[in-house]
Amino acid sequence: MGQSYWERQAVRRLGRRRLLGTSAAFGAGAASLALVGCGDDDDDGGSVSLATPTPGANASPTATDPFANAKKGGTYNLDATGDPPSIDPYGNTSFLTKEFASYAYSRLYKFKAGPGIAAADVKPTPDLAQKAEASADGLKWTITLKPNAKFHDVAPVNGRAVTTDDVKFSWGRLVDPKHPNASQVDFVDKVEFPDPTTMVFTLKAPNVAFLEILSDTNLFWVMPTESGGKFDPAKTSIGSGPWLFDSYTPAVGHKWKRNPNWHENGFPLMDAVQVSIIPEYANRLAQFRAGNTDSSGLSADDLVDVKQRSKDVVLVGTLSQQNSYVYFDSDPAAPWRDPRVRQAISMALDREALNDLGFSVTKLRSAGLDVKSGWNNVIPAGMTRFWLDPKSSAHGETGKFFAYNVAEAKKLLSAAGFANGFPAVWQYAGNRYGKDFNDIAEASGQYLTSLGLQMTFEVQDYNSKYITQTSIGNFKGIAFGPETTFTEAGSYPIRLYTDNPKNRGKIRDAQLAKLAVDQQSESNEQKRREMFNEIQRINAQNMYYIPSQYRAATSWVAHQPFLKNGDTFLTTGYGSPAETYPYRWKSS
């Protein structure tokens, strides 16, 4: 297939010329840190090409063929921190909803993982798509569907082929103005469907991240047209993905069976997945130690103890591409309308201490473990390609607003007219994102109390209040929470600074809004990086969103010794049920 100049630029940026290939890729990864509220991330390594494997019987994977003699069958036992607010992939923006969707539904593109591919470096690969071709000017993308892509062989779809009618129906759900993520794809002018296997996306301007955006688990899921009335996607899941919906019992768990007709022949390797809903971290840890779950996210505090108890347990440490922020309501009379107040609050946070509290950085480094850490910016520290280190000289004067300096913070408060502080509610979701989040959220609120603010702590229910109200800007006071794990850096400023329902701080800054949109069309890597740097400096000067330390240091997942491919296949975002779980197997 010939490539235009624009395609060549896009593929160089993505780091792989084989991006637009026609063959299905076999992505797989470590147990999703999304199970405790984030994506699997960052393990240094390069790319490899995997041949189509033929699973056999009982042997460990090799460096060149991770599926050599793989054993088929068995059940993958996992945990989750809570119930999804909705199981309809377009019904909610919760990470739990997106993880649930990843079992049943497919995307046009997903992410390919494998030995030697860093999670931060996973690239788009065809899922339902067979290939994509861009026009010379980058404005039109023609995508064709795989001929063997079929929906699950259950009523009412009964194993029929996926067609562009389904893509058209699903795209309509995404771009519905009522959908919170509709503005993430505002750069698309129109989509045409000339025949049952071909679609043409026309963009308003070239977008260097188009295929990455199609791969993003936050956005586009292809659902059958039958979900528009012949079955209720809020009650059952019927798609074309690797797993068939078996059952879901709220507060207990959900079960999935292998889809024998998945378009990646021979996969999944296991017969089933069983996810137990266990909100309390201590209970999740106990279940893993007892051997009742095969993979689980660990608090750094428990790392050494778990390893000492089981010498063969496999520990996977990754630096997430997720972010977290302190953010504010949009009351025009609130104290935090003054940027000096927001700067003061940022300088009241001891980021190094928060890293130690949440991720035991000093302790684990002393024990000889390779622990990565940084200070999140408005682009997360794990997204190293476009992250601007607040401690770097490139950040300039604005970097000072990240440094822990209570004396200077109090001077800023006093200059803003709040020498005696002010009352405010400190709010965040409890028991959904893991122990590290809870510890950092509580400590951050205490830092603001030490600054002299009169804080009232409100730990909110995730499903009934935080995800449905606070996280979309419907709250009073000061809030703390994670941002969605985006797989493409440009999605962060699009969400945070444009007219987006998930612009939770209701920020209106013309310069940031323009940069957020303009970066999408910049094909020169260095120029685009500087645009991201400028976004980070402008946010730091104003501290519209105060970057915090949840997921700013290595997080850990533990796998039972008999689970294979959990440590060499890493992905990012919420797509592990489709990008990683199908390729895991048990040796016993």
Coordinates of C-alpha atoms in Angstrom, one line a residue:
M1 CA 0.0 0.0 0.0
G2 CA 1.4 3.4 -1.0
Q3 CA 1.8 6.1 1.6
S4 CA 1.3 9.8 1.4
Y5 CA 3.6 12.3 3.0
W6 CA 1.1 12.7 5.7
E7 CA 0.8 9.0 6.4
R8 CA 4.6 8.8 6.6
Q9 CA 4.7 11.6 9.1
A10 CA 2.0 10.0 11.2
V11 CA 3.7 6.6 11.1
R12 CA 7.1 8.1 12.1
R13 CA 5.4 9.7 15.0
L14 CA 3.9 6.5 16.1
G15 CA 7.3 4.8 15.7
R16 CA 6.2 2.0 13.4
R17 CA 5.8 1.9 9.7
R18 CA 3.7 -1.3 9.8
L19 CA 0.8 0.5 11.5
L20 CA -1.6 0.4 8.6
G21 CA -1.1 -3.3 8.0
T22 CA -3.9 -5.7 7.1
S23 CA -3.2 -8.5 9.5
A24 CA -4.7 -8.8 13.0
A25 CA -2.1 -8.2 15.8
F26 CA -2.0 -10.1 19.0
G27 CA -1.9 -7.7 21.9
A28 CA -1.6 -8.8 25.5
G29 CA -0.5 -7.4 28.8
A30 CA -0.1 -7.5 32.5
A31 CA -3.2 -7.7 34.7
S32 CA -4.8 -4.3 34.2
L33 CA -3.9 -1.8 36.8
A34 CA -7.3 -0.4 35.7
L35 CA -8.7 -3.0 38.1
V36 CA -7.6 -0.6 40.8
G37 CA -8.3 2.5 38.8
C38 CA -5.7 3.0 36.1
G39 CA -4.0 1.5 33.1
D40 CA -1.0 -0.8 32.8
D41 CA 2.0 1.3 31.9
D42 CA 5.6 1.9 31.2
D43 CA 8.2 -0.8 30.9
D44 CA 11.3 0.0 28.9
G45 CA 11.7 -1.9 25.7
G46 CA 11.4 -1.9 21.9
S47 CA 8.9 -3.4 19.4
V48 CA 8.8 -6.9 18.1
S49 CA 6.8 -8.6 15.4
L50 CA 4.8 -11.7 16.5
A51 CA 3.9 -14.5 14.2
T52 CA 0.5 -16.0 14.4
P53 CA 0.8 -18.6 17.2
T54 CA -0.6 -22.1 17.4
P55 CA -1.3 -22.8 21.0
G56 CA -0.3 -26.3 22.1
A57 CA 0.3 -28.1 25.5
N58 CA 2.2 -27.3 28.6
A59 CA 5.4 -25.3 28.3
S60 CA 6.7 -22.0 29.3
P61 CA 6.7 -19.2 26.7
T62 CA 10.0 -18.3 25.2
A63 CA 11.4 -14.9 24.4
T64 CA 10.7 -15.3 20.7
D65 CA 7.4 -17.1 20.9
P66 CA 5.3 -16.3 24.0
F67 CA 2.7 -18.9 23.0
A68 CA 5.0 -21.8 22.3
N69 CA 3.2 -24.9 23.7
A70 CA 0.7 -22.8 25.6
K71 CA -1.9 -24.7 27.6
K72 CA -5.5 -23.9 26.7
G73 CA -8.4 -23.9 29.1
G74 CA -9.0 -22.8 32.7
T75 CA -10.5 -19.7 34.3
Y76 CA -8.8 -16.4 34.9
N77 CA -9.7 -15.2 38.4
L78 CA -9.5 -11.4 38.9
D79 CA -10.8 -8.8 41.2
A80 CA -12.4 -5.3 40.8
T81 CA -12.9 -2.5 43.2
G82 CA -16.6 -2.0 42.6
D83 CA -19.6 -2.2 40.3
P84 CA -19.7 -0.3 37.0
P85 CA -22.3 2.5 37.2
S86 CA -23.5 1.2 33.9
I87 CA -22.6 -1.8 31.7
D88 CA -23.6 0.1 28.6
P89 CA -20.3 1.4 27.1
Y90 CA -22.0 4.7 26.2
G91 CA -23.9 4.9 29.4
N92 CA -21.2 6.2 31.7
T93 CA -17.5 7.4 31.6
S94 CA -16.4 5.3 34.6
F95 CA -13.3 3.2 34.3
L96 CA -15.3 0.3 35.6
T97 CA -17.8 0.7 32.7
K98 CA -15.0 0.9 30.1
E99 CA -13.3 -2.3 31.5
F100 CA -16.6 -4.1 31.4
A101 CA -17.1 -3.1 27.8
S102 CA -13.6 -4.4 26.8
Y103 CA -14.7 -8.0 27.4
A104 CA -17.7 -8.0 25.0
Y105 CA -17.2 -5.2 22.5
S106 CA -14.6 -4.4 19.8
R107 CA -13.1 -1.2 18.4
L108 CA -12.0 -0.5 14.9
Y109 CA -8.5 -0.3 16.2
K110 CA -7.0 -1.4 19.5
F111 CA -3.4 -1.4 20.9
K112 CA -0.8 -4.1 20.2
A113 CA 1.4 -5.3 23.0
G114 CA 4.0 -8.0 23.3
P115 CA 7.5 -8.9 24.6
G116 CA 9.8 -5.9 24.4
I117 CA 7.0 -3.3 23.8
A118 CA 6.7 -0.8 26.6
A119 CA 3.2 -0.1 27.6
A120 CA 3.8 3.6 26.9
D121 CA 4.8 2.6 23.4
V122 CA 1.9 0.4 22.3
K123 CA 0.6 1.4 18.9
P124 CA -2.7 1.1 17.2
T125 CA -3.4 -2.2 15.4
P126 CA -6.5 -3.4 13.5
D127 CA -9.3 -4.8 15.6
L128 CA -12.5 -4.9 13.5
A129 CA -10.7 -3.0 10.8
Q130 CA -8.7 -4.7 8.1
K131 CA -6.8 -1.7 7.0
A132 CA -6.9 2.2 7.0
E133 CA -5.7 4.4 4.2
A134 CA -5.2 8.2 4.5
S135 CA -5.5 10.7 1.7
A136 CA -2.5 12.7 0.7
D137 CA -3.7 15.7 2.7
G138 CA -4.6 13.7 5.7
L139 CA -8.2 14.8 5.7
K140 CA -9.9 11.5 4.6
W141 CA -9.4 8.1 6.1
T142 CA -10.9 5.1 4.4
I143 CA -11.3 2.1 6.7
T144 CA -12.4 -1.4 5.6
L145 CA -13.8 -4.1 7.9
K146 CA -12.4 -7.6 8.3
P147 CA -14.4 -10.2 6.4
N148 CA -14.4 -12.6 9.4
A149 CA -15.6 -10.1 12.0
K150 CA -18.8 -11.5 13.5
F151 CA -21.0 -10.7 16.5
H152 CA -21.5 -13.2 19.3
D153 CA -23.5 -16.3 18.3
V154 CA -26.4 -15.4 20.7
A155 CA -29.8 -14.0 20.1
P156 CA -30.7 -11.5 18.7
V157 CA -27.5 -11.1 16.6
N158 CA -26.9 -14.9 16.2
G159 CA -23.3 -14.6 14.9
R160 CA -24.0 -12.3 12.0
A161 CA -21.3 -10.3 10.3
V162 CA -20.3 -6.9 11.6
T163 CA -21.2 -4.2 9.0
T164 CA -20.9 -0.5 8.6
D165 CA -24.5 -0.2 9.7
D166 CA -23.2 -1.1 13.1
V167 CA -20.4 1.3 12.9
K168 CA -22.8 4.1 11.8
F169 CA -25.1 3.3 14.7
S170 CA -22.3 3.3 17.3
W171 CA -20.7 6.5 15.9
G172 CA -24.1 8.1 16.4
R173 CA -24.1 7.1 20.0
L174 CA -20.6 8.6 20.5
V175 CA -21.3 11.9 18.9
D176 CA -24.7 12.4 20.5
P177 CA -24.4 15.9 22.1
K178 CA -25.6 14.4 25.4
H179 CA -22.6 12.0 25.5
P180 CA -19.8 13.4 27.7
N181 CA -17.1 12.4 25.3
A182 CA -18.6 13.7 22.1
S183 CA -16.3 16.7 22.0
Q184 CA -13.3 14.4 21.9
V185 CA -14.0 13.7 18.3
D186 CA -15.1 17.2 17.2
F187 CA -12.3 17.1 14.7
V188 CA -14.3 14.7 12.6
D189 CA -16.4 16.5 10.0
K190 CA -18.5 13.6 8.8
V191 CA -18.4 9.8 8.3
E192 CA -19.8 8.1 5.2
F193 CA -20.6 4.5 4.6
P194 CA -20.5 3.7 0.9
D195 CA -20.9 -0.1 1.4
P196 CA -21.3 -2.7 4.1
T197 CA -17.5 -3.0 4.7
T198 CA -16.2 0.5 4.0
M199 CA -16.4 3.8 5.9
V200 CA -14.8 7.1 5.1
F201 CA -13.9 9.6 7.9
T202 CA -13.5 13.2 6.7
L203 CA -11.7 15.4 9.2
K204 CA -12.0 19.1 9.6
A205 CA -8.2 19.3 9.8
P206 CA -5.5 16.6 9.7
N207 CA -5.1 14.7 13.0
V208 CA -1.8 13.0 13.7
A209 CA -3.4 10.9 16.4
F210 CA -6.5 9.7 14.5
L211 CA -5.8 5.9 14.8
E212 CA -4.8 6.3 18.5
I213 CA -8.1 8.1 19.1
L214 CA -10.0 5.3 17.4
S215 CA -8.1 2.8 19.7
D216 CA -9.0 4.7 22.9
T217 CA -11.2 2.7 25.2
N218 CA -12.7 5.9 26.5
L219 CA -14.4 6.6 23.1
F220 CA -15.6 4.4 20.3
W221 CA -17.1 0.9 20.8
V222 CA -18.8 -0.9 17.9
M223 CA -22.2 -2.2 19.0
P224 CA -24.7 -4.1 17.0
T225 CA -27.7 -2.2 15.7
E226 CA -29.9 -4.6 17.7
S227 CA -28.7 -2.8 20.9
G228 CA -31.0 0.0 19.8
G229 CA -34.1 -1.9 20.7
K230 CA -33.9 -5.6 20.4
F231 CA -31.8 -6.0 23.6
D232 CA -30.9 -3.6 26.4
P233 CA -27.2 -2.9 26.6
A234 CA -27.7 -1.7 30.2
K235 CA -28.7 -5.2 31.1
T236 CA -26.6 -7.5 28.9
S237 CA -23.5 -7.2 26.7
I238 CA -23.5 -8.6 23.2
G239 CA -20.7 -7.6 20.9
S240 CA -17.9 -9.0 18.7
G241 CA -15.2 -9.1 21.4
P242 CA -13.2 -12.0 22.8
W243 CA -15.5 -12.8 25.7
L244 CA -19.2 -13.9 25.8
F245 CA -21.3 -12.4 28.6
D246 CA -22.2 -15.1 31.2
S247 CA -23.6 -13.2 34.2
Y248 CA -23.3 -10.2 36.4
T249 CA -24.4 -10.0 40.0
P250 CA -24.0 -6.5 41.5
A251 CA -21.7 -6.4 44.5
V252 CA -20.6 -10.0 43.7
G253 CA -19.0 -10.0 40.3
H254 CA -19.3 -10.8 36.6
K255 CA -18.4 -13.9 34.5
W256 CA -17.4 -14.3 30.9
K257 CA -16.9 -17.3 28.6
R258 CA -14.5 -17.7 25.7
N259 CA -15.9 -16.5 22.3
P260 CA -14.9 -19.4 20.0
N261 CA -15.7 -17.3 16.9
W262 CA -13.5 -14.3 17.8
H263 CA -11.8 -12.8 14.7
E264 CA -8.4 -13.6 16.2
N265 CA -8.5 -17.3 15.6
G266 CA -7.2 -19.5 18.4
F267 CA -7.8 -17.0 21.1
P268 CA -8.7 -16.5 23.9
L269 CA -6.5 -19.2 25.4
M270 CA -8.5 -19.5 28.6
D271 CA -12.1 -20.8 28.7
A272 CA -13.4 -18.1 31.1
V273 CA -12.8 -15.0 33.2
Q274 CA -14.4 -14.5 36.6
V275 CA -14.2 -11.1 38.2
S276 CA -15.0 -10.8 41.9
I277 CA -16.0 -7.4 43.2
I278 CA -14.0 -6.7 46.3
P279 CA -14.1 -3.0 47.4
E280 CA -11.7 -3.3 50.4
Y281 CA -8.0 -3.5 49.5
A282 CA -7.2 -5.7 52.5
N283 CA -9.8 -8.3 51.3
R284 CA -8.3 -8.2 47.8
L285 CA -4.9 -8.8 49.2
A286 CA -6.2 -11.7 51.3
Q287 CA -7.9 -13.3 48.4
F288 CA -4.7 -13.1 46.3
R289 CA -2.6 -14.5 49.1
A290 CA -5.1 -17.4 49.5
G291 CA -4.7 -18.2 45.8
N292 CA -8.4 -17.3 45.0
T293 CA -7.4 -14.7 42.5
D294 CA -4.7 -15.0 39.8
S295 CA -3.7 -11.3 39.5
S296 CA -4.2 -8.3 41.8
G297 CA -3.0 -4.8 42.3
L298 CA -0.7 -4.4 45.3
S299 CA 0.0 -1.5 47.6
A300 CA 3.7 -0.8 47.7
D301 CA 3.7 -1.3 51.4
D302 CA 2.9 -5.0 50.9
L303 CA 5.4 -5.7 48.2
V304 CA 8.2 -7.1 50.2
D305 CA 6.0 -9.1 52.4
V306 CA 4.1 -10.7 49.5
K307 CA 7.4 -11.6 47.8
Q308 CA 8.8 -13.1 51.0
R309 CA 5.7 -15.3 51.5
S310 CA 5.8 -16.5 47.9
K311 CA 9.3 -16.5 46.3
D312 CA 7.8 -17.3 42.9
V313 CA 5.1 -14.7 42.8
V314 CA 5.5 -12.4 39.7
L315 CA 5.6 -8.7 40.5
V316 CA 5.1 -6.2 37.7
G317 CA 6.0 -2.5 38.4
T318 CA 4.8 0.1 35.9
L319 CA 4.7 3.9 35.8
S320 CA 1.2 4.9 34.8
Q321 CA 0.1 7.3 32.1
Q322 CA -2.8 8.4 34.4
N323 CA -3.1 11.7 36.1
S324 CA -4.8 13.2 39.1
Y325 CA -5.8 16.8 39.9
V326 CA -7.0 19.1 42.6
Y327 CA -9.8 21.0 40.9
F328 CA -12.3 23.7 41.9
D329 CA -16.0 24.6 41.4
S330 CA -16.9 27.4 39.1
D331 CA -18.4 29.8 41.6
P332 CA -17.4 33.2 40.4
A333 CA -17.2 34.5 44.0
A334 CA -15.1 31.7 45.4
P335 CA -11.7 32.4 46.9
W336 CA -10.1 30.1 44.3
R337 CA -11.0 32.4 41.4
D338 CA -7.8 34.3 42.4
P339 CA -4.9 32.4 40.8
R340 CA -2.7 33.2 43.8
V341 CA -5.0 31.0 45.9
R342 CA -4.6 28.1 43.5
Q343 CA -0.9 28.6 43.3
A344 CA -0.8 28.6 47.2
I345 CA -2.7 25.3 47.3
S346 CA -0.3 23.7 44.8
M347 CA 2.7 24.9 46.9
A348 CA 1.2 23.4 50.0
L349 CA 1.4 19.9 48.6
D350 CA 4.6 18.0 49.4
R351 CA 4.8 16.0 46.2
E352 CA 7.9 13.9 47.2
A353 CA 6.2 13.0 50.5
L354 CA 3.0 12.1 48.7
N355 CA 5.0 9.8 46.4
D356 CA 6.5 8.1 49.4
L357 CA 3.2 7.8 51.1
G358 CA 1.4 6.3 48.2
F359 CA 4.2 4.3 46.6
S360 CA 6.9 3.8 49.2
V361 CA 9.5 5.1 46.8
T362 CA 12.4 5.6 49.3
K363 CA 11.7 2.3 51.1
L364 CA 11.5 0.2 47.9
R365 CA 14.6 1.8 46.4
S366 CA 16.4 1.0 49.6
A367 CA 15.3 -2.6 49.1
G368 CA 16.9 -2.6 45.7
L369 CA 13.7 -2.3 43.6
D370 CA 13.6 -0.2 40.4
V371 CA 11.0 2.4 41.3
K372 CA 10.3 5.2 38.9
S373 CA 8.7 8.5 40.0
G374 CA 8.1 12.0 38.9
W375 CA 5.9 15.0 39.5
N376 CA 2.7 14.9 37.4
N377 CA 2.0 17.9 35.2
V378 CA -1.2 18.5 33.3
I379 CA 0.3 15.7 31.1
P380 CA 1.1 12.8 33.4
A381 CA 4.7 11.9 34.3
G382 CA 4.3 8.4 32.7
M383 CA 3.6 10.0 29.3
T384 CA 7.3 10.8 29.0
R385 CA 7.0 11.8 25.3
F386 CA 5.1 14.9 26.0
W387 CA 5.5 15.4 29.8
L388 CA 7.2 18.6 30.9
D389 CA 9.1 17.9 34.2
P390 CA 8.1 20.6 36.6
K391 CA 11.6 20.5 38.1
S392 CA 13.3 21.1 34.7
S393 CA 14.8 24.3 33.5
A394 CA 12.4 24.1 30.4
H395 CA 9.5 24.8 32.7
G396 CA 10.9 28.2 33.6
E397 CA 9.5 30.3 36.4
T398 CA 6.2 28.5 36.5
G399 CA 7.9 25.4 37.9
K400 CA 8.2 27.1 41.3
F401 CA 4.4 26.6 41.8
F402 CA 5.0 22.8 42.1
A403 CA 7.7 23.1 44.8
Y404 CA 6.6 22.5 48.5
N405 CA 6.9 25.9 50.1
V406 CA 4.4 26.6 52.8
A407 CA 5.8 30.0 53.8
E408 CA 5.5 31.3 50.2
A409 CA 2.1 29.7 49.9
K410 CA 0.9 31.6 53.0
K411 CA 2.3 34.9 51.5
L412 CA 0.2 34.3 48.4
L413 CA -2.9 33.6 50.4
S414 CA -2.3 36.8 52.4
A415 CA -1.8 38.8 49.2
A416 CA -5.1 37.5 47.9
G417 CA -6.8 38.6 51.1
F418 CA -7.1 35.3 52.8
A419 CA -4.5 35.5 55.5
N420 CA -6.8 33.6 57.9
G421 CA -7.8 31.1 55.3
F422 CA -11.4 30.2 54.3
P423 CA -13.8 27.3 54.7
A424 CA -14.1 24.7 51.9
V425 CA -15.3 21.2 51.3
W426 CA -12.5 18.7 50.3
Q427 CA -14.2 15.9 48.4
Y428 CA -13.2 12.7 46.6
A429 CA -14.4 9.2 45.9
G430 CA -13.8 6.5 48.5
N431 CA -12.9 2.9 48.0
R432 CA -12.7 2.7 44.2
Y433 CA -9.2 3.7 43.1
G434 CA -7.1 1.7 45.6
K435 CA -5.3 2.3 48.8
D436 CA -2.6 4.6 47.3
F437 CA -5.4 6.9 46.1
N438 CA -7.1 6.9 49.5
D439 CA -3.9 7.7 51.3
I440 CA -2.9 10.5 48.9
A441 CA -6.4 12.0 48.9
E442 CA -6.5 12.1 52.7
A443 CA -3.0 13.5 53.1
S444 CA -3.6 16.2 50.5
G445 CA -6.6 17.5 52.4
Q446 CA -4.5 17.6 55.5
Y447 CA -1.9 19.7 53.7
L448 CA -4.6 22.3 53.0
T449 CA -5.6 22.2 56.6
S450 CA -2.0 22.9 57.6
L451 CA -2.0 25.8 55.2
G452 CA -4.7 27.4 57.3
L453 CA -7.8 26.5 55.3
Q454 CA -10.8 25.3 57.2
M455 CA -11.5 22.0 55.4
T456 CA -14.5 19.8 55.7
F457 CA -13.8 16.3 54.4
E458 CA -16.4 14.5 52.3
V459 CA -15.7 11.0 51.1
Q460 CA -18.2 10.4 48.4
D461 CA -19.9 7.3 47.1
Y462 CA -18.4 6.6 43.7
N463 CA -21.5 5.5 41.8
S464 CA -24.2 7.7 43.2
K465 CA -22.2 11.0 43.6
Y466 CA -18.6 11.2 42.5
I467 CA -18.8 9.9 38.9
T468 CA -22.2 11.3 38.2
Q469 CA -21.8 14.7 39.8
T470 CA -18.4 15.8 41.1
S471 CA -16.3 14.5 38.2
I472 CA -18.4 16.4 35.7
G473 CA -18.1 19.7 37.6
N474 CA -21.4 19.5 39.5
F475 CA -20.1 20.2 43.0
K476 CA -19.3 23.0 45.5
G477 CA -15.8 23.4 46.9
I478 CA -12.5 21.7 46.2
A479 CA -12.3 18.2 44.7
F480 CA -9.6 15.6 44.2
G481 CA -9.6 12.8 41.7
P482 CA -8.0 11.0 38.9
E483 CA -8.4 11.9 35.3
T484 CA -9.2 9.2 32.7
T485 CA -6.2 7.3 31.5
F486 CA -6.0 8.6 27.9
T487 CA -3.7 6.8 25.5
E488 CA -3.0 9.9 23.5
A489 CA -1.6 13.0 25.2
G490 CA -3.7 15.4 23.2
S491 CA -6.9 14.1 24.8
Y492 CA -5.9 15.7 28.1
P493 CA -6.1 19.3 27.0
I494 CA -9.1 18.6 24.8
R495 CA -11.0 17.5 27.8
L496 CA -9.6 20.0 30.3
Y497 CA -9.8 23.3 28.4
T498 CA -12.4 23.0 25.6
D499 CA -16.2 23.1 25.8
N500 CA -16.4 19.6 27.1
P501 CA -18.9 18.2 29.7
K502 CA -15.9 16.6 31.5
N503 CA -14.1 20.0 31.7
R504 CA -14.7 19.6 35.4
G505 CA -13.3 22.9 36.4
K506 CA -15.3 24.7 33.7
I507 CA -12.0 26.4 32.5
R508 CA -12.4 29.1 29.9
D509 CA -8.9 30.2 28.6
A510 CA -8.8 31.1 25.0
Q511 CA -5.1 30.4 24.6
L512 CA -5.3 27.0 26.1
A513 CA -8.4 26.1 24.1
K514 CA -6.6 27.1 20.9
L515 CA -3.5 25.1 21.8
A516 CA -5.6 22.1 22.7
V517 CA -7.2 22.0 19.2
D518 CA -4.1 23.1 17.2
Q519 CA -1.8 20.4 18.6
Q520 CA -3.9 17.7 16.8
S521 CA -2.8 19.0 13.4
E522 CA 0.9 19.5 14.0
S523 CA 2.8 16.7 12.3
N524 CA 6.2 18.0 13.3
E525 CA 7.1 16.1 16.4
Q526 CA 9.3 18.8 18.0
K527 CA 6.8 21.6 17.3
R528 CA 4.0 19.5 18.8
R529 CA 6.0 18.8 21.9
E530 CA 6.6 22.5 22.4
M531 CA 2.8 23.1 22.1
F532 CA 2.3 20.6 24.9
N533 CA 5.1 22.3 26.9
E534 CA 3.4 25.6 26.5
I535 CA 0.1 24.1 27.7
Q536 CA 1.8 22.8 30.8
R537 CA 3.5 26.1 31.5
I538 CA 0.3 28.1 31.1
N539 CA -1.7 25.8 33.4
A540 CA 1.1 26.0 36.0
Q541 CA 1.0 29.8 35.9
N542 CA -2.7 29.7 36.6
M543 CA -3.1 26.3 38.3
Y544 CA -6.5 25.8 36.8
Y545 CA -6.0 22.2 37.5
I546 CA -3.4 21.3 40.2
P547 CA -1.5 18.2 39.2
S548 CA -1.1 15.7 42.0
Q549 CA 0.7 12.5 42.7
Y550 CA -1.7 9.7 42.3
R551 CA -0.1 7.4 39.8
A552 CA 3.1 9.5 39.6
A553 CA 5.3 6.6 40.8
T554 CA 5.6 2.9 40.1
S555 CA 2.4 0.9 40.8
W556 CA 2.5 -2.8 41.2
V557 CA 0.5 -5.9 40.1
A558 CA 1.1 -9.4 41.4
H559 CA 0.5 -12.5 39.4
Q560 CA 0.4 -16.1 40.7
P561 CA 3.5 -18.1 39.5
F562 CA 1.4 -20.3 37.2
L563 CA 0.0 -17.4 35.2
K564 CA 2.0 -17.0 32.0
N565 CA 2.6 -13.8 29.9
G566 CA 1.5 -11.5 32.8
D567 CA 4.9 -9.9 33.0
T568 CA 6.0 -9.5 29.4
F569 CA 2.8 -8.1 27.8
L570 CA 1.8 -4.6 28.9
T571 CA -0.8 -2.2 27.7
T572 CA -2.3 1.1 28.6
G573 CA -5.8 2.4 29.2
Y574 CA -8.8 0.1 30.0
G575 CA -8.5 -2.4 27.2
S576 CA -6.8 -5.4 28.9
P577 CA -9.8 -7.7 28.5
A578 CA -9.3 -7.5 24.8
E579 CA -5.6 -6.6 24.5
T580 CA -4.1 -8.8 27.2
Y581 CA -6.4 -11.4 28.8
P582 CA -7.0 -13.5 25.6
Y583 CA -3.3 -14.3 25.5
R584 CA -2.7 -15.4 29.0
W585 CA -2.6 -19.0 30.1
K586 CA -2.0 -21.2 33.1
S587 CA 0.7 -23.8 33.4
S588 CA -1.2 -25.7 36.0

